[in-house]
Amino acid sequence: MFKSAVFNLKDAGKDQVQEFLNSFDTVLCDCDGVLWIDNNAIPGSADTMNYFRKIGKQIFFVTNNSTKIRGDFAIKAQQLGFIANEDEILSTSYLVAHYLKSIGFKKKVYIIGSNGIGDELKAVGIRHIGIGPDHVKPDFKSMKSTDLDPEVGAVVVGFDEHISYPKFMKAASYLASDECLFLATNTDERFPKSSSIIVPGTGTLVRAVETCSERKALVLGKPNEYVRKFLESRGLDPARTLMIGDRCNTDIEFGVRCGFQTLLVLTGVTSTKGVEKIRNEKIAPLPDVILPKLGDLLTLVES
Ligand SMILES: [Mg+2]
């Protein structure tokens, strides 16, 4: 009953809420904009996630954020009141490391990104370079082929607050070799905003590297289906899985592509107005069900 149209769970009766809860065994939940914004938990989210666990649901935290290692995400979640352990965190930094390890990658990785990616690579024994500032000195035209490391066999692009022109030059130059792999963590346009300042997301950097390298990255984060393949190898049943997110073009798109049931909450990027726009312009898939905030689900259960 929940598959064909957007249904606001707030309008559901007690039996329908119970039917909804019985319709999945596994919960995949996005983090930023659903569970927290920056370092502030969204009210009711922790209690609801902990309730899912209490009633026997398997839980995974699926985040496109690549700036932390899984252990740090677990600590952040715990500090904000969520029961969470490292094995349940599927961050794009971890997915990049897992992917390269799974294909037997032995060379070095050039990273446009942060320590989250570097530390996850290190944990699986893969060497890397590139993290931190790389300034133009004395000017960008002075870069030579000797500035490139011949051992590099992959370029990974994630969120990098130190992005610079030399980094783009190096990434594109490594990618001039067809043998060099090109991975990206995600293509989110922006971070969920908690103020009037727009923070450009990783997609901004991925598109720039794609443009100057004239290649397309293999994107491992949502909406790419890599997470489903990863979890299916561990027994996930897509038909009994719920994806919860705050963005239609990443989280809900991901859920639909993977054959999961989808729940959109309105505490992050996609607003009520955004849902209307998506409905009218068909620019992204619509969720099966919607809630103003994740915590509303527990209120419905307890009412
Ligand atoms: Mg989000």
XYZ file of C-alpha atoms and ligand atoms in Angstrom:
304
model
C 0.000 0.000 0.000
C 2.896 2.389 0.504
C 4.598 1.798 -2.825
C 2.644 3.861 -5.314
C 2.134 7.363 -3.904
C 3.570 9.760 -1.375
C 1.744 9.096 1.845
C 2.166 11.292 4.880
C 2.511 8.846 7.743
C 1.113 11.509 10.053
C -2.263 10.813 8.442
C -1.980 7.095 9.164
C -4.050 5.242 11.716
C -2.435 3.064 14.365
C -2.903 -0.118 12.301
C -1.291 1.493 9.261
C 1.698 2.635 11.309
C 2.074 -0.906 12.630
C 1.734 -2.310 9.112
C 4.451 0.100 7.985
C 6.771 -0.951 10.823
C 6.175 -4.623 9.968
C 7.030 -4.059 6.297
C 10.838 -3.909 6.760
C 13.592 -5.700 8.682
C 16.499 -3.407 7.821
C 16.756 0.372 8.134
C 19.316 2.315 6.122
C 19.391 5.882 7.374
C 21.129 8.958 6.026
C 22.727 11.095 8.762
C 23.081 14.841 7.968
C 19.615 16.383 7.787
C 17.835 13.300 9.186
C 19.586 12.484 12.456
C 21.540 15.682 13.008
C 22.583 18.983 11.481
C 26.226 19.828 12.166
C 26.674 18.792 15.792
C 23.064 19.144 16.869
C 20.774 16.124 17.041
C 17.360 16.619 15.426
C 14.822 16.172 18.249
C 13.321 12.677 18.415
C 15.673 11.101 15.860
C 17.825 9.246 18.394
C 14.821 7.838 20.247
C 13.294 6.636 16.967
C 16.485 4.965 15.726
C 16.981 3.356 19.129
C 13.342 2.176 18.988
C 13.964 0.513 15.601
C 16.826 -1.367 17.199
C 14.692 -2.308 20.227
C 12.030 -3.897 18.008
C 14.666 -5.948 16.196
C 15.432 -3.960 13.057
C 18.931 -4.155 11.605
C 20.363 -0.637 11.289
C 22.944 0.972 9.028
C 23.969 4.610 8.979
C 24.608 5.451 5.310
C 26.343 8.774 4.797
C 27.886 10.424 1.752
C 30.122 12.356 4.140
C 33.768 11.350 3.554
C 35.479 13.545 6.140
C 35.552 11.049 9.018
C 36.468 7.427 9.626
C 33.734 5.054 10.743
C 34.893 5.036 14.342
C 34.576 8.824 14.546
C 31.077 8.708 13.069
C 30.085 6.102 15.656
C 31.445 8.303 18.465
C 29.567 11.340 17.134
C 26.334 9.318 16.907
C 26.791 7.994 20.442
C 27.475 11.480 21.804
C 24.208 12.663 20.257
C 22.231 9.838 21.911
C 22.186 7.171 19.185
C 23.110 3.574 19.883
C 25.628 2.924 17.113
C 28.685 0.826 16.468
C 31.405 1.127 13.886
C 30.234 -1.858 11.794
C 26.907 -0.124 11.190
C 28.485 2.989 9.671
C 28.706 3.009 5.871
C 30.525 6.242 5.090
C 31.919 6.957 1.640
C 35.471 7.102 3.034
C 35.046 3.482 4.141
C 33.379 2.451 0.863
C 36.319 3.831 -1.171
C 38.813 1.848 0.916
C 36.650 -1.294 0.793
C 36.224 -1.018 -2.985
C 39.949 -0.609 -3.705
C 40.814 -3.443 -1.326
C 38.192 -5.717 -2.963
C 39.743 -5.288 -6.412
C 43.250 -5.984 -5.103
C 44.523 -2.433 -5.711
C 48.250 -2.254 -4.890
C 49.365 1.168 -6.129
C 49.146 4.589 -4.498
C 46.038 6.812 -4.332
C 46.075 10.529 -5.062
C 43.398 12.017 -2.802
C 41.465 15.212 -3.253
C 39.812 14.922 0.118
C 40.447 14.738 3.832
C 41.885 12.471 6.507
C 38.658 10.452 6.603
C 39.593 8.877 3.269
C 43.319 8.710 4.057
C 42.791 6.919 7.379
C 40.316 4.389 5.939
C 42.809 3.606 3.133
C 45.594 3.241 5.667
C 43.434 0.805 7.658
C 43.314 -1.557 4.646
C 47.009 -1.081 3.805
C 46.655 1.234 0.799
C 49.136 4.091 0.443
C 48.023 7.614 -0.426
C 49.206 11.174 -1.056
C 47.606 14.571 -1.542
C 45.804 15.446 1.709
C 46.159 19.026 2.954
C 47.050 22.336 1.275
C 48.836 22.296 -2.094
C 49.565 25.849 -3.062
C 50.613 27.447 -6.312
C 54.348 28.088 -6.128
C 55.650 30.092 -7.800
C 52.858 29.848 -10.381
C 50.671 27.102 -11.783
C 52.484 26.958 -15.126
C 55.656 25.803 -13.380
C 54.317 22.319 -12.563
C 56.418 19.592 -14.193
C 55.914 15.888 -14.783
C 58.469 15.291 -12.021
C 55.903 16.757 -9.602
C 53.779 13.659 -10.267
C 54.286 10.399 -8.361
C 54.705 7.501 -10.834
C 53.272 5.065 -8.287
C 49.813 6.665 -8.331
C 47.211 4.328 -9.839
C 43.957 5.934 -8.667
C 42.492 9.367 -8.042
C 39.820 9.668 -5.350
C 37.745 12.847 -5.019
C 35.886 13.635 -1.794
C 35.235 16.773 0.203
C 38.380 18.915 0.379
C 38.446 22.299 2.060
C 41.999 22.775 0.730
C 41.012 22.391 -2.923
C 43.324 24.367 -5.192
C 44.408 24.738 -8.790
C 47.523 22.524 -8.366
C 45.287 19.751 -7.017
C 43.097 19.897 -10.120
C 46.240 19.851 -12.305
C 47.656 16.812 -10.530
C 44.349 14.907 -10.561
C 43.802 15.564 -14.275
C 47.414 14.680 -15.091
C 47.214 11.334 -13.259
C 43.898 10.634 -14.982
C 45.461 11.239 -18.393
C 46.579 7.611 -18.077
C 43.711 5.236 -18.927
C 45.056 2.829 -16.326
C 44.524 5.330 -13.519
C 41.222 4.625 -11.695
C 38.876 7.534 -11.010
C 36.651 7.264 -7.934
C 34.452 9.810 -6.214
C 32.745 9.609 -2.852
C 29.544 11.435 -3.830
C 28.116 14.214 -5.964
C 26.041 16.209 -3.443
C 25.774 19.806 -4.596
C 25.648 21.369 -1.130
C 25.726 20.571 2.560
C 22.431 20.783 4.458
C 22.372 24.360 5.665
C 21.891 25.593 9.169
C 22.489 29.247 8.234
C 22.335 31.549 5.206
C 25.826 30.500 4.101
C 25.931 27.994 1.237
C 28.623 25.332 1.649
C 29.467 23.784 -1.753
C 29.463 19.991 -1.568
C 31.737 17.315 -3.028
C 29.824 17.291 -6.321
C 31.330 20.698 -7.032
C 34.835 19.202 -6.928
C 33.920 15.959 -8.711
C 32.415 17.848 -11.634
C 35.509 20.058 -11.865
C 37.861 17.045 -12.012
C 35.566 15.285 -14.488
C 35.669 18.378 -16.678
C 39.443 18.864 -16.724
C 40.226 15.122 -16.982
C 37.538 14.530 -19.628
C 36.531 11.389 -17.727
C 33.617 10.203 -15.583
C 34.177 9.161 -11.980
C 32.868 5.924 -10.492
C 30.757 7.338 -7.659
C 30.430 5.024 -4.650
C 28.048 7.095 -2.502
C 24.304 7.503 -2.884
C 22.519 7.390 -5.310
C 24.990 4.841 -6.711
C 23.946 1.259 -5.846
C 27.329 0.180 -4.497
C 25.989 0.128 -0.915
C 23.255 -2.332 -1.907
C 25.789 -4.671 -3.535
C 27.992 -4.339 -0.459
C 25.126 -5.234 1.900
C 23.607 -7.955 -0.298
C 26.854 -9.857 0.048
C 26.031 -9.807 3.777
C 22.449 -11.021 3.408
C 20.423 -7.824 2.867
C 16.926 -8.367 1.392
C 16.078 -5.229 -0.639
C 12.337 -5.991 -0.498
C 12.447 -5.830 3.327
C 14.606 -2.692 3.556
C 13.639 0.904 4.349
C 15.808 3.844 3.241
C 15.323 7.064 5.210
C 16.703 10.344 3.886
C 16.258 14.087 3.518
C 17.194 14.452 -0.175
C 15.192 13.109 -3.090
C 18.075 13.223 -5.594
C 20.468 11.183 -3.443
C 18.699 9.256 -0.663
C 15.338 8.576 -2.301
C 16.892 8.058 -5.750
C 19.261 5.545 -4.121
C 16.396 3.739 -2.374
C 14.321 3.538 -5.550
C 17.272 2.282 -7.641
C 17.963 -0.396 -5.039
C 14.350 -1.570 -4.737
C 13.991 -0.375 -1.115
C 10.976 1.247 0.467
C 11.668 4.960 0.983
C 10.837 7.523 3.682
C 11.581 11.221 3.220
C 11.855 13.524 6.233
C 11.664 17.296 5.857
C 14.360 18.309 8.350
C 17.157 18.647 5.799
C 17.585 19.539 2.148
C 14.240 18.680 0.490
C 11.382 20.860 1.738
C 7.602 20.536 1.283
C 8.001 23.008 -1.593
C 10.806 20.854 -2.981
C 8.537 17.801 -2.965
C 5.929 19.762 -4.961
C 8.592 20.852 -7.457
C 9.792 17.266 -7.844
C 6.209 16.086 -8.306
C 5.525 18.720 -10.983
C 8.840 18.651 -12.834
C 9.692 14.949 -12.293
C 13.346 15.806 -11.597
C 13.852 13.064 -8.996
C 11.840 10.127 -7.661
C 9.260 10.709 -4.960
C 9.399 8.762 -1.689
C 6.812 6.143 -0.737
C 6.125 7.893 2.548
C 6.926 11.222 4.107
C 7.173 12.642 7.635
C 7.936 16.175 8.853
C 10.671 14.691 11.060
C 11.888 11.192 11.926
C 10.887 11.620 15.571
C 7.241 11.899 14.508
C 7.245 8.150 13.865
C 7.810 7.341 17.521
C 5.113 9.840 18.505
C 2.705 7.989 16.195
C 3.654 4.633 17.719
C 3.169 5.912 21.218
C -0.050 7.886 20.612
Mg 21.243 14.176 4.292
